[in-house]
PDB file of C-alpha atoms in Angstrom:
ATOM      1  CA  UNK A 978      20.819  18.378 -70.970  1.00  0.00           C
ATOM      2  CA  UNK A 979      20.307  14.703 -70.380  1.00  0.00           C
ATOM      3  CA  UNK A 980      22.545  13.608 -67.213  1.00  0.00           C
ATOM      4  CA  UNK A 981      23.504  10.179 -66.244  1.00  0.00           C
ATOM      5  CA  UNK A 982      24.491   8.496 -62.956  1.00  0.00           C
ATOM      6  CA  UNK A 983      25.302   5.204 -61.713  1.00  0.00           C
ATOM      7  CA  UNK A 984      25.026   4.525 -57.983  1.00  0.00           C
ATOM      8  CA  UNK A 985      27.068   2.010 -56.069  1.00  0.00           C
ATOM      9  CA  UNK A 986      25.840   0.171 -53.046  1.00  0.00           C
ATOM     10  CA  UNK A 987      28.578  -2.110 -51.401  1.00  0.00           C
ATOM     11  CA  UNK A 988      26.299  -3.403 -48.737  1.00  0.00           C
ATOM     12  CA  UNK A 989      26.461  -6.576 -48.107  1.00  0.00           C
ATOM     13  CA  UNK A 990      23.236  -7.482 -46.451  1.00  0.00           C
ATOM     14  CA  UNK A 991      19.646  -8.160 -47.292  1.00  0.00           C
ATOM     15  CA  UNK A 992      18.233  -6.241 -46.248  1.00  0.00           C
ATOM     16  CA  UNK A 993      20.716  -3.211 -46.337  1.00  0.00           C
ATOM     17  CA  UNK A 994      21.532   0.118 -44.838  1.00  0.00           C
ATOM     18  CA  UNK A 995      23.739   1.033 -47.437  1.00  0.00           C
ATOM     19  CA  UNK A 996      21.527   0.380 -49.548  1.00  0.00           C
ATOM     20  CA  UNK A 997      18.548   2.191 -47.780  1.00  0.00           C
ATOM     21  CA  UNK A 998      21.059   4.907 -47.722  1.00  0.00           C
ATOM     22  CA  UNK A 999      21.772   4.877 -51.630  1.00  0.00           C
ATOM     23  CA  UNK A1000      18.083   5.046 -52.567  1.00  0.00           C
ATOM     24  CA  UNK A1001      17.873   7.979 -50.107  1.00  0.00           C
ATOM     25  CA  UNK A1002      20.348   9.915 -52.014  1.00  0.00           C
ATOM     26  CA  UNK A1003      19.217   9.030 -55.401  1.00  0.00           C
ATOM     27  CA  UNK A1004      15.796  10.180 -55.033  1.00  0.00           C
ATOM     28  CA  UNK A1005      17.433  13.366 -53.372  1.00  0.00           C
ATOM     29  CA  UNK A1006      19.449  13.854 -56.799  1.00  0.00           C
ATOM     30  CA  UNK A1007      16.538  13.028 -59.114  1.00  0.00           C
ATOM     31  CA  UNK A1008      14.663  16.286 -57.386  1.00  0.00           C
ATOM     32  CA  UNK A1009      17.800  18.632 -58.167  1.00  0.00           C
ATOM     33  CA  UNK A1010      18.840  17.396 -61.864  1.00  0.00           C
ATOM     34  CA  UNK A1011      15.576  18.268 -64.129  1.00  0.00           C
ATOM     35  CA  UNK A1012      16.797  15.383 -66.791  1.00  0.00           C
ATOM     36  CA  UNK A1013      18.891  12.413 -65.041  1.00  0.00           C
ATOM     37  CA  UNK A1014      18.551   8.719 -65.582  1.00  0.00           C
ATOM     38  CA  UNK A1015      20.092   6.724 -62.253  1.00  0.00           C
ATOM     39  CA  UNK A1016      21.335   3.124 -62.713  1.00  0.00           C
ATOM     40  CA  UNK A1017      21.507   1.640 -59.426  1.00  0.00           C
ATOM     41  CA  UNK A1018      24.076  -1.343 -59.142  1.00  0.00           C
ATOM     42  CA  UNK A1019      24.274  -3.830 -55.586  1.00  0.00           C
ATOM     43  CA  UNK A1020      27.635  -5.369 -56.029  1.00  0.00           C
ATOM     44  CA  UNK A1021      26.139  -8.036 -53.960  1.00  0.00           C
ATOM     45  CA  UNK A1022      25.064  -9.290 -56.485  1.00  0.00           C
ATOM     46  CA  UNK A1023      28.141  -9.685 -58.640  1.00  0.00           C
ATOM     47  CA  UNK A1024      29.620 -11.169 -55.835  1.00  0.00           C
ATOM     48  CA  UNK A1025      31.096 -14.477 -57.601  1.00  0.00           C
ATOM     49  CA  UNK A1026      31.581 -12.529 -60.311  1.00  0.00           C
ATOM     50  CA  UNK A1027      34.039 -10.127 -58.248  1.00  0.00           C
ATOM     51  CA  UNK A1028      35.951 -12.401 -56.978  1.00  0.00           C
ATOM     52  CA  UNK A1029      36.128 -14.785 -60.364  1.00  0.00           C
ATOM     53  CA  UNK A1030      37.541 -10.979 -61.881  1.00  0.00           C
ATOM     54  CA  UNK A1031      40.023 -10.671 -58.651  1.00  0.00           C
ATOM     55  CA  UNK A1032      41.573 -14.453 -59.839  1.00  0.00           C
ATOM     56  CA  UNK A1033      41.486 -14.337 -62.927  1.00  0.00           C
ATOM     57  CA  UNK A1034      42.054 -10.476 -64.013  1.00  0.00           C
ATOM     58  CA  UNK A1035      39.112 -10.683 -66.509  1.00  0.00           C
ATOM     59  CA  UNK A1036      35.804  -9.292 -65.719  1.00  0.00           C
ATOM     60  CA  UNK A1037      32.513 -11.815 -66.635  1.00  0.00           C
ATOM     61  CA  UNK A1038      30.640 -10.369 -69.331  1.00  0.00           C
ATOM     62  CA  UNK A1039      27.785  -9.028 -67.053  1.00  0.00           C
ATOM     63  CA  UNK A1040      30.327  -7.281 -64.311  1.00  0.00           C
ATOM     64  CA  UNK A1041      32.420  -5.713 -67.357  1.00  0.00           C
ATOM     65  CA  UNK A1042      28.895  -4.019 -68.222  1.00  0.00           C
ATOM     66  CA  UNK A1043      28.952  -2.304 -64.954  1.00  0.00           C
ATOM     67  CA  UNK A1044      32.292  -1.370 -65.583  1.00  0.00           C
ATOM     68  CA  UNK A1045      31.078   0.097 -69.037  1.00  0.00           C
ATOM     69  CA  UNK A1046      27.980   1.829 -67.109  1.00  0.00           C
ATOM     70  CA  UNK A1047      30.553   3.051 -64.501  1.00  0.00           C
ATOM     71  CA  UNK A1048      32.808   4.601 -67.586  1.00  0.00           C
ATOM     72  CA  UNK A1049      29.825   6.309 -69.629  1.00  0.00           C
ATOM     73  CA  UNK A1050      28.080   7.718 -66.787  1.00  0.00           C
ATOM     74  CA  UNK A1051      28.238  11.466 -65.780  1.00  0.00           C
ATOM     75  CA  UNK A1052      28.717  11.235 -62.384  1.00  0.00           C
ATOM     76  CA  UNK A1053      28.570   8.444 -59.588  1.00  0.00           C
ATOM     77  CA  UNK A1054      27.296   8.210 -56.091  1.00  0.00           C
ATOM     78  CA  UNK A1055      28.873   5.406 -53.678  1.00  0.00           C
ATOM     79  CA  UNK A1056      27.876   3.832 -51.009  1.00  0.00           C
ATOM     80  CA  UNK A1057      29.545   1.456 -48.673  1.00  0.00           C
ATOM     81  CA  UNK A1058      29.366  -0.357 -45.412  1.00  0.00           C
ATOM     82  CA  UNK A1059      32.690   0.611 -43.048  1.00  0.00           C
ATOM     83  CA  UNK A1060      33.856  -2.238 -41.271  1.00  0.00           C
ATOM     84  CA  UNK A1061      36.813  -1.596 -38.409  1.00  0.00           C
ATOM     85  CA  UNK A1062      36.978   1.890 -40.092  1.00  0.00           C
ATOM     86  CA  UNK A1063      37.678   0.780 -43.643  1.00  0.00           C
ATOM     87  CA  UNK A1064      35.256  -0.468 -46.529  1.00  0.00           C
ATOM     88  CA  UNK A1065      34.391  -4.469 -47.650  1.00  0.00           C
ATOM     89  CA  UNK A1066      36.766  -6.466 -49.569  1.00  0.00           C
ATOM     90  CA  UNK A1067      34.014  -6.604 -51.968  1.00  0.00           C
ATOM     91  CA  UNK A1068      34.293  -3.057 -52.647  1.00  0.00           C
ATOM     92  CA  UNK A1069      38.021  -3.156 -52.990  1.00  0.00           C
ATOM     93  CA  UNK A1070      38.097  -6.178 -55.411  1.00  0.00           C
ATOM     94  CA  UNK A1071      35.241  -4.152 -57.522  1.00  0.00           C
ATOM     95  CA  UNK A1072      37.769  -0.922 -57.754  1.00  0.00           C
ATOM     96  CA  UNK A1073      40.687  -3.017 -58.056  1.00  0.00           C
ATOM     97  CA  UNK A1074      39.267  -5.125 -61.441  1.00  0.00           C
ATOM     98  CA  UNK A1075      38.189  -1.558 -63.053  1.00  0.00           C
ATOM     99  CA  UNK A1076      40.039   0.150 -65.453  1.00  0.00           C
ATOM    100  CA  UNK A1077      41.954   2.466 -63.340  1.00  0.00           C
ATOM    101  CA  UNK A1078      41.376   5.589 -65.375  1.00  0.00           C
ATOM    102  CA  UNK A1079      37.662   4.862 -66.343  1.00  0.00           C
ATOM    103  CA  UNK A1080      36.205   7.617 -63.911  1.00  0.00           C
ATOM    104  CA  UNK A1081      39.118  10.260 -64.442  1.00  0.00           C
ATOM    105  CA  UNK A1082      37.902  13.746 -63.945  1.00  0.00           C
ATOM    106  CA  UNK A1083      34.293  12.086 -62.746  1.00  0.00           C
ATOM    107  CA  UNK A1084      32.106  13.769 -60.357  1.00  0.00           C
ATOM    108  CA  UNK A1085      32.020  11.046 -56.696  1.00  0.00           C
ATOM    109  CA  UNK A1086      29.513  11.593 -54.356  1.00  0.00           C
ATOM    110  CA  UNK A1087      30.468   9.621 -51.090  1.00  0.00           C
ATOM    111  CA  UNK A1088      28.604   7.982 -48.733  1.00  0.00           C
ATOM    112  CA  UNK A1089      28.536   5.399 -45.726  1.00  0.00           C
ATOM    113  CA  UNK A1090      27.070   3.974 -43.198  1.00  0.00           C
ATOM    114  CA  UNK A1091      28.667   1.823 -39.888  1.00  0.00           C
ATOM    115  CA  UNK A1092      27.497   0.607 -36.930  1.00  0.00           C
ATOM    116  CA  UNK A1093      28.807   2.963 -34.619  1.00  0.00           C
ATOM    117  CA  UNK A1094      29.547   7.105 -35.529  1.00  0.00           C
ATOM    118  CA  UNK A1095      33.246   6.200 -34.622  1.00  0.00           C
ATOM    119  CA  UNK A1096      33.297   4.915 -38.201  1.00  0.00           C
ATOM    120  CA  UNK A1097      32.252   8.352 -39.668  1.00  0.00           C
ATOM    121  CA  UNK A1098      36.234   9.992 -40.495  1.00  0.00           C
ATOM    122  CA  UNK A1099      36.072   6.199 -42.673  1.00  0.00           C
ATOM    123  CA  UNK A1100      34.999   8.371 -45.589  1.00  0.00           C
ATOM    124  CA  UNK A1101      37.935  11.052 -45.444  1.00  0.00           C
ATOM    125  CA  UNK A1102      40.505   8.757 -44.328  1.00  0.00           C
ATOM    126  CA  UNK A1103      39.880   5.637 -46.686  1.00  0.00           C
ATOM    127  CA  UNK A1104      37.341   6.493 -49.265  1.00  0.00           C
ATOM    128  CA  UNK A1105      38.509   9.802 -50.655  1.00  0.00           C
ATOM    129  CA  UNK A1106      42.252   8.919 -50.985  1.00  0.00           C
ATOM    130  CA  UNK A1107      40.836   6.105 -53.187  1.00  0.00           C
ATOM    131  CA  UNK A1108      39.245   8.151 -55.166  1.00  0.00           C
ATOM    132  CA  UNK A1109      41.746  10.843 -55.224  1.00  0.00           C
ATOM    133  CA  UNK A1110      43.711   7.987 -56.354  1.00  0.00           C
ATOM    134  CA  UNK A1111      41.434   7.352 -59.204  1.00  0.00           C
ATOM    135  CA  UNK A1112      41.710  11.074 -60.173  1.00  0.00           C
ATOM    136  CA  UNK A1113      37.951  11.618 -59.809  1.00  0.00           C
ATOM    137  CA  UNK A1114      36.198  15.084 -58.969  1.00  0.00           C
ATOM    138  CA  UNK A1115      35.381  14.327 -55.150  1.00  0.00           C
ATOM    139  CA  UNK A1116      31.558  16.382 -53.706  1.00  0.00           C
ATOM    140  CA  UNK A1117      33.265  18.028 -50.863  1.00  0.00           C
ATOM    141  CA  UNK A1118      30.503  16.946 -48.489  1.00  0.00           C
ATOM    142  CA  UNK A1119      30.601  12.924 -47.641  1.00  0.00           C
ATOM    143  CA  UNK A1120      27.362  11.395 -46.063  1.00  0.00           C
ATOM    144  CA  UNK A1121      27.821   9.132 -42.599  1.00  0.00           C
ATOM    145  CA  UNK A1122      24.605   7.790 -41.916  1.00  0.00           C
ATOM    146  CA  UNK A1123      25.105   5.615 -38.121  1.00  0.00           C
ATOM    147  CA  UNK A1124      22.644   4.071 -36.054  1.00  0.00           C
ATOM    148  CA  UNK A1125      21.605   7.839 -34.341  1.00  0.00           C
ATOM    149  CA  UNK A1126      20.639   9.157 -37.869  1.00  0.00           C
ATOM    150  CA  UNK A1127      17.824   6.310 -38.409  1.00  0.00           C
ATOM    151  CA  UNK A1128      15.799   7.154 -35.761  1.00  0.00           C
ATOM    152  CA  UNK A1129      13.085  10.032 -36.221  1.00  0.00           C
ATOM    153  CA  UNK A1130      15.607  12.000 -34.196  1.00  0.00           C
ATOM    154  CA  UNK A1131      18.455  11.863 -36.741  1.00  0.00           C
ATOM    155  CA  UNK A1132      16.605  11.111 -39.695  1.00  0.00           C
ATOM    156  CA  UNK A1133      16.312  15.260 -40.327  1.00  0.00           C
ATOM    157  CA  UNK A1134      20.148  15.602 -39.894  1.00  0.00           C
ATOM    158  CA  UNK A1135      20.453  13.060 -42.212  1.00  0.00           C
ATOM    159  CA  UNK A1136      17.926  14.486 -45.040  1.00  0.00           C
ATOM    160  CA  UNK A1137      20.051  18.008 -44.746  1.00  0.00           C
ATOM    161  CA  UNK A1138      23.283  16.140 -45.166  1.00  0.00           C
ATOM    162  CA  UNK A1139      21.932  14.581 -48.415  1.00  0.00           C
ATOM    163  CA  UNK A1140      20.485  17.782 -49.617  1.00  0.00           C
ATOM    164  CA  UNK A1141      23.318  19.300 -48.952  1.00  0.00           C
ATOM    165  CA  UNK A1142      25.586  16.822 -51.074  1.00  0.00           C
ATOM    166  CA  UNK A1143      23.198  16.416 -54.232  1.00  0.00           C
ATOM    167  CA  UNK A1144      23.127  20.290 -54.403  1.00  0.00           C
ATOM    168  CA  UNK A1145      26.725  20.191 -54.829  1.00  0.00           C
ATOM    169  CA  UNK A1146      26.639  17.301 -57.383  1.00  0.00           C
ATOM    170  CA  UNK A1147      24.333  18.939 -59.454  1.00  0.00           C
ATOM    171  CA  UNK A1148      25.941  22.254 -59.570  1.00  0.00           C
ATOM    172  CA  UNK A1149      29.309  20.444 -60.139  1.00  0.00           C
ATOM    173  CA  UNK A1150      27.777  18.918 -63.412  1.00  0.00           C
ATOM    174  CA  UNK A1151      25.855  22.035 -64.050  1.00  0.00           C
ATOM    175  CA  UNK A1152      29.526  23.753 -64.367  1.00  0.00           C
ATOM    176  CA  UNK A1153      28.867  25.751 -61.535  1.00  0.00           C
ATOM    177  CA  UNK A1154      31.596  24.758 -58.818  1.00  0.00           C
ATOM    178  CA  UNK A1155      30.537  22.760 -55.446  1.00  0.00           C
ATOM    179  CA  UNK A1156      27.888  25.565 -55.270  1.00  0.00           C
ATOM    180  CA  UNK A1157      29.012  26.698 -51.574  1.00  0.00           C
ATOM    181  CA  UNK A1158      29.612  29.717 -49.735  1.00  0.00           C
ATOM    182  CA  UNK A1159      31.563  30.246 -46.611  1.00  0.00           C
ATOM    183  CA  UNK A1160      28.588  31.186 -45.092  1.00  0.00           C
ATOM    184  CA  UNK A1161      26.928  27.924 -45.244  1.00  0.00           C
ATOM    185  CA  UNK A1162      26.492  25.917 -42.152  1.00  0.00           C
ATOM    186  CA  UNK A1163      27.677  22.377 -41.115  1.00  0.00           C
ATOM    187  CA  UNK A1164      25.001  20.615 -38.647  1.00  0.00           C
ATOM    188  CA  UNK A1165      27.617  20.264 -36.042  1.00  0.00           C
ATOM    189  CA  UNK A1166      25.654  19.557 -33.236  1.00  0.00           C
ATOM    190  CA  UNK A1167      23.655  16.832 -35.067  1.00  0.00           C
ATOM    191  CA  UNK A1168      23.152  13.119 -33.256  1.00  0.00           C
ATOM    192  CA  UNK A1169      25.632  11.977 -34.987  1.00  0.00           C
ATOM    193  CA  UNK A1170      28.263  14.106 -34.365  1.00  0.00           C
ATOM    194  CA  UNK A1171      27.234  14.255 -30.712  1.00  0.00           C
ATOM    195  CA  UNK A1172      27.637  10.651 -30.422  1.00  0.00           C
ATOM    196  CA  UNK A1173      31.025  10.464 -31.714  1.00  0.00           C
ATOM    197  CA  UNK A1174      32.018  13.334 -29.010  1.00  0.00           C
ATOM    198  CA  UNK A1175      30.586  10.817 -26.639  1.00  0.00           C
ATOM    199  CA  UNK A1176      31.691   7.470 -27.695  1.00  0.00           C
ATOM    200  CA  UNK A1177      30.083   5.561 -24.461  1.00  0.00           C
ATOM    201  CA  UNK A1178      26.641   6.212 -26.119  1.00  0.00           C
ATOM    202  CA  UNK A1179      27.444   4.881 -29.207  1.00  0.00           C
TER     203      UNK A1179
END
């Protein structure tokens, strides 16, 4: 069975974390679904286009095929930026100019990165309600990537958090559940969540 996803990068840089971050968990889903095509969309790039949709109400003819891409796919994964614990305007404008029931019922895998791992509870306490909002089918585990999980400290943490949320994508669209057991571990004592009990280092 053929499955498609489109992934969302809201960074607004060139280069781009979130973006870095995106391609990490793409190619992390592409090795757990056999048969998945992945359309990766920089709303940097629709920028103007955004904000001519936020004005106006009607979406260019190039951002309404995102919007299209968003509706048909299987399953998305998002990526943002968290700015003073929240996502970019860009972001919001992009959500707020789509239909608001085109990803009812659709699988979300969340992810961000921020500057600091004080940004990390950014996913639970602004992203999901969005999406809850939106009526999608949240992955239970959200990826933080922060400074500490670049390095070639972090960078393993980081991997297993990935792993850990494509598995549960792909046996969400497989029909199987999130695909977890209360026996699986959370890397609690990873760099990142060290730093944030230690907020002077980060």
């Amino acid at each position: 069975m053929s499955v498609s996803i489109v992934a969302i990068s809201a960074g607004l840089g060139e280069p781009s974390t979130t973006r870095m971050l995106a391609d990490k968990v793409v190619a992390s889903a592409r090795e757990r679904l056999r048969d998945v095509s992945v359309e990766i969309v920089s709303l940097r790039e629709f920028a103007h286009d955004i904000t001519d949709a936020a004005l106006t109400g009607f979406a260019s003819a190039r951002l309404q095929h995102v919007y299209d891409q968003v509706a048909a796919a299987d399953a998305l994964i998002v990526a943002v930026p968290i700015f003073k614990v929240s996502y970019p305007g860009l972001f919001k404008s992009f959500i707020d100019a789509m239909d608001a029931d085109a990803i009812i019922g659709k699988p979300v895998l969340l992810a961000a990165t921020g500057g600091t791992a004080r940004h990390s509870l950014a996913i639970d306490m602004a992203l999901r309600p969005l999406f809850s909002y939106l009526q999608a089918f949240i992955v239970p585990t959200g990826i933080f990537a922060s400074p500490h999980d670049w390095g070639s400290s972090g960078e393993h943490g980081l991997q297993r958090r990935i792993d850990r949320a494509t598995a549960e994508l792909a046996s969400m669209l497989g029909g199987g559940g999130t695909g977890r057991t209360r026996e699986d571990e959370i890397d609690l004592f990873s760099d990142t969540m060290l730093s944030i009990s230690n907020p002077r280092d980060s």
